[in-house]
Amino acid sequence: MSPKIIFMKISAALAFLTLLSFLNCEAWASTYDLPANGNDSVITEFDDSFSLTRAEHNETLLDVARRFNLGQTEIVRLNPDTDRWHIKKDEVIRLANRRILPDTPRDGITLNIAEYRMYYYPPAEKGKAPQVISYAHGIGRQDWKTPLGKTRIVRKVKDPAWHPPESIRREHAANGDPLPAVVPPGPHNPLGAYMMHLDIPGGYLIHGTDIDKIYGIGMQITHGCVRMYPEDIEALYQSVPVGTPVYIVKQPIKVGWLDDTLYIEAHPDLEGETMTQDQRYAAALTLIEKANGQMLPAFDRHALEAALTRLNGEPAPIFKRPYLNETTASQITIN
């Protein structure tokens, strides 16, 4: 049985908190129907609501993150006043629900490293709405950056052995943690049970993780590869064939429509990068203008400034298209 949650509008939240709970520890992928309007890019698991869960026993915030397919950085941002290492029984935890799709082709895999998030567009099934599946993942550290650009999966390996590059072996030796020339398959293999090679010089991979580094998912922690939860990499490995396109982008600010409402989603800087508030604002204006047909609408500037200040990754509405009846539209056209 999936974890039991209740999804509600903010105005009704307090009245129903006693109903919130989860029942087990199974992780479940975030699967969304793509918007019916192909020009829209805001996806929602549960319409017009946000989601909460109540801890059934003492655990860590990161245990909840894994169960609901969130990374560490994301769930900490959503619960800034919560002790990530100790959640008390019955404590209420905020979860992610709505997202804006990255500005990439809706084909294959997109990795938006700015949000530690993957978007996989499976082939459409006859008679079913097109979907996108989203996974949390880890990315390269400040000194081992994950490269950007379009690539593809060129090889898949189950139960891989790890041959640490000499540069990584030197780093570990300098830290008093020498590595062997080969790490065999098993629970302590940093590649996990599945890996997929990308067509990028230097040996970049999408792979799983060892049992000691589960909590690093959703953080800037790898040597440049993309690291996923064990259950997620297994599902992805079984779903995508060799040759699948992969788009690696860095989009800390995203803008998109849902029906007639324009949303903005903003994420904080990666380690080693600094964007001023003025730079964020200028970047946001450019994206808003692009989303609105190269015209800047009369958007809610206070809502925009709040989103660019919070940087919590939650899409915020900033503009709603006015309703135009046929008479009004014809008057605008004539004038």
PDB file of C-alpha atoms in Angstrom, residues 107-109 120 151-154 198 239-246:
ATOM      1  CA  ASP A 107      11.813  13.600 -24.987  1.00  0.00           C
ATOM      2  CA  GLY A 108      14.006  11.122 -23.157  1.00  0.00           C
ATOM      3  CA  ILE A 109      15.616  12.412 -19.964  1.00  0.00           C
ATOM      4  CA  TYR A 120      11.906  11.233 -17.712  1.00  0.00           C
ATOM      5  CA  THR A 151      24.080  13.690 -24.748  1.00  0.00           C
ATOM      6  CA  ARG A 152      22.667  10.163 -24.800  1.00  0.00           C
ATOM      7  CA  ILE A 153      22.878   6.841 -23.023  1.00  0.00           C
ATOM      8  CA  VAL A 154      25.467   4.689 -24.785  1.00  0.00           C
ATOM      9  CA  LEU A 198      26.599   8.933 -20.988  1.00  0.00           C
ATOM     10  CA  SER A 239      12.662   1.688 -18.755  1.00  0.00           C
ATOM     11  CA  VAL A 240      15.152   3.494 -20.976  1.00  0.00           C
ATOM     12  CA  PRO A 241      16.990   1.916 -23.903  1.00  0.00           C
ATOM     13  CA  VAL A 242      20.495   2.652 -25.119  1.00  0.00           C
ATOM     14  CA  GLY A 243      20.350   5.694 -27.359  1.00  0.00           C
ATOM     15  CA  THR A 244      17.888   7.611 -25.157  1.00  0.00           C
ATOM     16  CA  PRO A 245      18.628  11.358 -25.379  1.00  0.00           C
ATOM     17  CA  VAL A 246      19.709  13.113 -22.183  1.00  0.00           C
TER      18      VAL A 246
END
